[in-house]
């Protein structure tokens, strides 16, 4: 059993003349036909709709029990889909050992030169991101350092521990500026 159908873009542009298609043509076959009609060099994935119903498997399944009008041409509306190629992360670029306990919080400085990490070992560590080495170990907290935040100008970094004590540090010297 065949039907006459034409591909129409979602903005109403026809992609060639009407075609005789078998009613059991699949979505993958529709993609092959449309890519050939549009002369696409790379295969582009598409969504297809008939009367606002998405073609998920075949035209026959999409139409279901609806009466086919063999006198008229069936419009198959198509929408191109973006092709995303996500590459997996395959390697670690750096490892910066130093804390004696788990790192609970960390924050990059706004100027991207430093990283501050707070740990269960009650220290705040300041790291030089250019050399990927520890710059300073800031001690004084008596409990886990749970939060780290930078000033917008990157001239100060604040750390807060589990009991609520907040300390402000100078990232260039590692010295305590205030509590």
PDB file of C-alpha atoms in Angstrom:
ATOM      1  CA  UNK A   1       0.000   0.000   0.000  1.00  0.00           C
ATOM      2  CA  UNK A   2       1.521   3.378  -0.990  1.00  0.00           C
ATOM      3  CA  UNK A   3       0.680   7.021  -0.424  1.00  0.00           C
ATOM      4  CA  UNK A   4       1.622  10.232  -2.168  1.00  0.00           C
ATOM      5  CA  UNK A   5       3.612  12.426   0.197  1.00  0.00           C
ATOM      6  CA  UNK A   6       5.787  15.508   0.063  1.00  0.00           C
ATOM      7  CA  UNK A   7       8.367  16.836   2.474  1.00  0.00           C
ATOM      8  CA  UNK A   8       7.658  20.349   3.758  1.00  0.00           C
ATOM      9  CA  UNK A   9       9.980  22.266   6.089  1.00  0.00           C
ATOM     10  CA  UNK A  10       8.637  23.656   9.344  1.00  0.00           C
ATOM     11  CA  UNK A  11       8.484  27.073   7.628  1.00  0.00           C
ATOM     12  CA  UNK A  12       6.456  25.727   4.698  1.00  0.00           C
ATOM     13  CA  UNK A  13       9.115  25.248   1.986  1.00  0.00           C
ATOM     14  CA  UNK A  14       8.660  22.103  -0.125  1.00  0.00           C
ATOM     15  CA  UNK A  15      11.733  19.882  -0.508  1.00  0.00           C
ATOM     16  CA  UNK A  16      10.939  18.519  -3.941  1.00  0.00           C
ATOM     17  CA  UNK A  17       8.012  16.963  -5.777  1.00  0.00           C
ATOM     18  CA  UNK A  18       5.457  14.591  -4.209  1.00  0.00           C
ATOM     19  CA  UNK A  19       6.720  11.004  -3.912  1.00  0.00           C
ATOM     20  CA  UNK A  20       5.024   7.616  -3.834  1.00  0.00           C
ATOM     21  CA  UNK A  21       6.006   6.089  -0.486  1.00  0.00           C
ATOM     22  CA  UNK A  22       5.027   2.789   1.100  1.00  0.00           C
ATOM     23  CA  UNK A  23       2.939   3.367   4.245  1.00  0.00           C
ATOM     24  CA  UNK A  24       5.376   1.250   6.265  1.00  0.00           C
ATOM     25  CA  UNK A  25       8.368   3.536   5.488  1.00  0.00           C
ATOM     26  CA  UNK A  26      10.354   4.147   8.704  1.00  0.00           C
ATOM     27  CA  UNK A  27      11.703   7.355  10.213  1.00  0.00           C
ATOM     28  CA  UNK A  28      15.264   6.280   9.304  1.00  0.00           C
ATOM     29  CA  UNK A  29      14.209   5.704   5.690  1.00  0.00           C
ATOM     30  CA  UNK A  30      12.505   9.120   5.632  1.00  0.00           C
ATOM     31  CA  UNK A  31      15.803  10.669   6.790  1.00  0.00           C
ATOM     32  CA  UNK A  32      17.704   8.936   3.972  1.00  0.00           C
ATOM     33  CA  UNK A  33      15.163  10.085   1.369  1.00  0.00           C
ATOM     34  CA  UNK A  34      15.114  13.682   2.649  1.00  0.00           C
ATOM     35  CA  UNK A  35      18.922  13.924   2.854  1.00  0.00           C
ATOM     36  CA  UNK A  36      19.067  12.735  -0.776  1.00  0.00           C
ATOM     37  CA  UNK A  37      16.378  15.223  -1.869  1.00  0.00           C
ATOM     38  CA  UNK A  38      18.187  18.099  -0.136  1.00  0.00           C
ATOM     39  CA  UNK A  39      21.582  16.868  -1.441  1.00  0.00           C
ATOM     40  CA  UNK A  40      23.102  17.057   2.051  1.00  0.00           C
ATOM     41  CA  UNK A  41      26.779  16.121   2.053  1.00  0.00           C
ATOM     42  CA  UNK A  42      26.570  15.006   5.687  1.00  0.00           C
ATOM     43  CA  UNK A  43      23.618  12.998   6.922  1.00  0.00           C
ATOM     44  CA  UNK A  44      21.446  15.328   9.008  1.00  0.00           C
ATOM     45  CA  UNK A  45      19.010  13.904  11.561  1.00  0.00           C
ATOM     46  CA  UNK A  46      15.407  15.119  11.295  1.00  0.00           C
ATOM     47  CA  UNK A  47      12.138  14.986  13.164  1.00  0.00           C
ATOM     48  CA  UNK A  48       9.067  14.293  11.026  1.00  0.00           C
ATOM     49  CA  UNK A  49       5.448  15.252  11.719  1.00  0.00           C
ATOM     50  CA  UNK A  50       2.171  14.321  10.063  1.00  0.00           C
ATOM     51  CA  UNK A  51      -0.768  16.489  11.173  1.00  0.00           C
ATOM     52  CA  UNK A  52       1.286  17.577  14.244  1.00  0.00           C
ATOM     53  CA  UNK A  53       1.910  13.935  15.258  1.00  0.00           C
ATOM     54  CA  UNK A  54       5.599  12.972  15.387  1.00  0.00           C
ATOM     55  CA  UNK A  55       6.677  10.046  13.226  1.00  0.00           C
ATOM     56  CA  UNK A  56       8.510   7.899  15.766  1.00  0.00           C
ATOM     57  CA  UNK A  57       8.570   4.589  13.928  1.00  0.00           C
ATOM     58  CA  UNK A  58       6.717   4.519  10.597  1.00  0.00           C
ATOM     59  CA  UNK A  59       4.084   6.520   8.716  1.00  0.00           C
ATOM     60  CA  UNK A  60       1.660   3.638   9.153  1.00  0.00           C
ATOM     61  CA  UNK A  61       2.060   3.652  12.945  1.00  0.00           C
ATOM     62  CA  UNK A  62       1.771   7.442  13.110  1.00  0.00           C
ATOM     63  CA  UNK A  63      -1.457   7.471  11.141  1.00  0.00           C
ATOM     64  CA  UNK A  64      -2.774   4.509  13.122  1.00  0.00           C
ATOM     65  CA  UNK A  65      -6.448   3.921  12.479  1.00  0.00           C
ATOM     66  CA  UNK A  66      -7.022   7.293  10.798  1.00  0.00           C
ATOM     67  CA  UNK A  67      -8.561   7.053   7.355  1.00  0.00           C
ATOM     68  CA  UNK A  68      -6.010   7.690   4.603  1.00  0.00           C
ATOM     69  CA  UNK A  69      -7.074  10.121   1.937  1.00  0.00           C
ATOM     70  CA  UNK A  70      -5.491   8.608  -1.175  1.00  0.00           C
ATOM     71  CA  UNK A  71      -6.790  11.480  -3.326  1.00  0.00           C
ATOM     72  CA  UNK A  72      -4.642  14.145  -1.640  1.00  0.00           C
ATOM     73  CA  UNK A  73      -0.905  14.493  -1.091  1.00  0.00           C
ATOM     74  CA  UNK A  74       0.169  13.888   2.515  1.00  0.00           C
ATOM     75  CA  UNK A  75       2.435  16.623   3.915  1.00  0.00           C
ATOM     76  CA  UNK A  76       5.337  15.359   6.016  1.00  0.00           C
ATOM     77  CA  UNK A  77       6.735  18.313   7.961  1.00  0.00           C
ATOM     78  CA  UNK A  78      10.431  18.015   8.807  1.00  0.00           C
ATOM     79  CA  UNK A  79      12.676  19.783  11.311  1.00  0.00           C
ATOM     80  CA  UNK A  80      16.459  19.447  11.237  1.00  0.00           C
ATOM     81  CA  UNK A  81      18.089  18.430  14.502  1.00  0.00           C
ATOM     82  CA  UNK A  82      21.449  19.666  15.733  1.00  0.00           C
ATOM     83  CA  UNK A  83      24.300  17.192  15.573  1.00  0.00           C
ATOM     84  CA  UNK A  84      26.255  17.171  18.826  1.00  0.00           C
ATOM     85  CA  UNK A  85      29.507  15.362  19.114  1.00  0.00           C
ATOM     86  CA  UNK A  86      30.478  15.147  22.753  1.00  0.00           C
ATOM     87  CA  UNK A  87      33.946  13.841  23.311  1.00  0.00           C
ATOM     88  CA  UNK A  88      34.590  12.012  26.556  1.00  0.00           C
ATOM     89  CA  UNK A  89      37.192  13.285  28.977  1.00  0.00           C
ATOM     90  CA  UNK A  90      40.022  10.844  28.612  1.00  0.00           C
ATOM     91  CA  UNK A  91      42.709  12.177  30.888  1.00  0.00           C
ATOM     92  CA  UNK A  92      43.328  14.192  34.009  1.00  0.00           C
ATOM     93  CA  UNK A  93      45.285  17.363  33.256  1.00  0.00           C
ATOM     94  CA  UNK A  94      46.622  17.855  36.755  1.00  0.00           C
ATOM     95  CA  UNK A  95      46.629  16.442  40.250  1.00  0.00           C
ATOM     96  CA  UNK A  96      47.510  18.691  43.168  1.00  0.00           C
ATOM     97  CA  UNK A  97      48.118  16.683  46.360  1.00  0.00           C
ATOM     98  CA  UNK A  98      48.464  18.447  49.692  1.00  0.00           C
ATOM     99  CA  UNK A  99      45.467  18.180  52.013  1.00  0.00           C
ATOM    100  CA  UNK A 100      45.535  15.499  54.708  1.00  0.00           C
ATOM    101  CA  UNK A 101      41.720  15.075  54.644  1.00  0.00           C
ATOM    102  CA  UNK A 102      38.961  15.346  52.056  1.00  0.00           C
ATOM    103  CA  UNK A 103      38.536  18.626  50.194  1.00  0.00           C
ATOM    104  CA  UNK A 104      35.119  19.977  51.122  1.00  0.00           C
ATOM    105  CA  UNK A 105      35.074  23.250  49.183  1.00  0.00           C
ATOM    106  CA  UNK A 106      37.061  25.030  46.538  1.00  0.00           C
ATOM    107  CA  UNK A 107      36.840  28.171  44.477  1.00  0.00           C
ATOM    108  CA  UNK A 108      38.726  29.651  41.534  1.00  0.00           C
ATOM    109  CA  UNK A 109      39.791  33.276  41.914  1.00  0.00           C
ATOM    110  CA  UNK A 110      38.019  35.774  39.626  1.00  0.00           C
ATOM    111  CA  UNK A 111      41.349  36.572  37.909  1.00  0.00           C
ATOM    112  CA  UNK A 112      41.914  32.816  37.288  1.00  0.00           C
ATOM    113  CA  UNK A 113      45.383  32.858  38.847  1.00  0.00           C
ATOM    114  CA  UNK A 114      44.613  31.044  42.105  1.00  0.00           C
ATOM    115  CA  UNK A 115      42.533  28.217  43.505  1.00  0.00           C
ATOM    116  CA  UNK A 116      41.481  28.105  47.150  1.00  0.00           C
ATOM    117  CA  UNK A 117      40.576  24.762  48.724  1.00  0.00           C
ATOM    118  CA  UNK A 118      39.062  24.112  52.132  1.00  0.00           C
ATOM    119  CA  UNK A 119      39.450  20.729  53.780  1.00  0.00           C
ATOM    120  CA  UNK A 120      38.532  18.479  56.655  1.00  0.00           C
ATOM    121  CA  UNK A 121      42.128  18.909  57.838  1.00  0.00           C
ATOM    122  CA  UNK A 122      41.088  22.440  59.051  1.00  0.00           C
ATOM    123  CA  UNK A 123      43.298  24.240  56.528  1.00  0.00           C
ATOM    124  CA  UNK A 124      42.747  26.524  53.591  1.00  0.00           C
ATOM    125  CA  UNK A 125      45.246  25.974  50.795  1.00  0.00           C
ATOM    126  CA  UNK A 126      45.993  28.548  48.126  1.00  0.00           C
ATOM    127  CA  UNK A 127      47.239  27.140  44.844  1.00  0.00           C
ATOM    128  CA  UNK A 128      49.089  28.801  41.979  1.00  0.00           C
ATOM    129  CA  UNK A 129      47.227  27.677  38.858  1.00  0.00           C
ATOM    130  CA  UNK A 130      50.057  28.661  36.513  1.00  0.00           C
ATOM    131  CA  UNK A 131      52.483  26.196  38.076  1.00  0.00           C
ATOM    132  CA  UNK A 132      49.797  23.927  39.605  1.00  0.00           C
ATOM    133  CA  UNK A 133      51.598  23.952  42.947  1.00  0.00           C
ATOM    134  CA  UNK A 134      50.550  24.880  46.489  1.00  0.00           C
ATOM    135  CA  UNK A 135      51.255  28.533  47.215  1.00  0.00           C
ATOM    136  CA  UNK A 136      50.284  28.782  50.906  1.00  0.00           C
ATOM    137  CA  UNK A 137      48.734  26.655  53.631  1.00  0.00           C
ATOM    138  CA  UNK A 138      46.565  28.850  55.841  1.00  0.00           C
ATOM    139  CA  UNK A 139      46.051  27.471  59.354  1.00  0.00           C
ATOM    140  CA  UNK A 140      43.910  28.676  62.241  1.00  0.00           C
ATOM    141  CA  UNK A 141      40.523  27.063  61.780  1.00  0.00           C
ATOM    142  CA  UNK A 142      39.595  24.579  64.511  1.00  0.00           C
ATOM    143  CA  UNK A 143      37.100  22.620  62.413  1.00  0.00           C
ATOM    144  CA  UNK A 144      36.421  21.565  58.817  1.00  0.00           C
ATOM    145  CA  UNK A 145      36.649  24.410  56.294  1.00  0.00           C
ATOM    146  CA  UNK A 146      33.249  24.130  54.599  1.00  0.00           C
ATOM    147  CA  UNK A 147      33.119  27.269  52.461  1.00  0.00           C
ATOM    148  CA  UNK A 148      35.530  29.373  50.422  1.00  0.00           C
ATOM    149  CA  UNK A 149      34.806  32.657  48.600  1.00  0.00           C
ATOM    150  CA  UNK A 150      36.894  35.256  46.767  1.00  0.00           C
ATOM    151  CA  UNK A 151      36.499  39.028  46.707  1.00  0.00           C
ATOM    152  CA  UNK A 152      35.643  40.277  43.189  1.00  0.00           C
ATOM    153  CA  UNK A 153      39.105  41.874  42.825  1.00  0.00           C
ATOM    154  CA  UNK A 154      40.890  38.612  43.839  1.00  0.00           C
ATOM    155  CA  UNK A 155      42.756  40.467  46.617  1.00  0.00           C
ATOM    156  CA  UNK A 156      41.094  38.582  49.493  1.00  0.00           C
ATOM    157  CA  UNK A 157      39.731  35.115  50.100  1.00  0.00           C
ATOM    158  CA  UNK A 158      37.352  34.188  52.910  1.00  0.00           C
ATOM    159  CA  UNK A 159      36.995  30.779  54.514  1.00  0.00           C
ATOM    160  CA  UNK A 160      34.340  29.531  56.925  1.00  0.00           C
ATOM    161  CA  UNK A 161      34.443  26.434  59.090  1.00  0.00           C
ATOM    162  CA  UNK A 162      31.868  24.071  60.540  1.00  0.00           C
ATOM    163  CA  UNK A 163      31.425  26.027  63.801  1.00  0.00           C
ATOM    164  CA  UNK A 164      30.801  29.296  61.942  1.00  0.00           C
ATOM    165  CA  UNK A 165      34.176  30.991  62.237  1.00  0.00           C
ATOM    166  CA  UNK A 166      35.048  33.135  59.204  1.00  0.00           C
ATOM    167  CA  UNK A 167      38.601  34.136  58.348  1.00  0.00           C
ATOM    168  CA  UNK A 168      39.822  36.486  55.621  1.00  0.00           C
ATOM    169  CA  UNK A 169      43.200  35.845  53.996  1.00  0.00           C
ATOM    170  CA  UNK A 170      45.595  37.584  51.610  1.00  0.00           C
ATOM    171  CA  UNK A 171      46.210  35.239  48.656  1.00  0.00           C
ATOM    172  CA  UNK A 172      49.547  36.902  47.826  1.00  0.00           C
ATOM    173  CA  UNK A 173      51.094  36.295  51.264  1.00  0.00           C
ATOM    174  CA  UNK A 174      48.890  33.629  52.856  1.00  0.00           C
ATOM    175  CA  UNK A 175      48.564  35.877  55.933  1.00  0.00           C
ATOM    176  CA  UNK A 176      45.395  36.231  57.999  1.00  0.00           C
ATOM    177  CA  UNK A 177      43.765  39.637  57.427  1.00  0.00           C
ATOM    178  CA  UNK A 178      40.876  39.286  59.845  1.00  0.00           C
ATOM    179  CA  UNK A 179      38.380  37.079  61.640  1.00  0.00           C
TER     180      UNK A 179
END
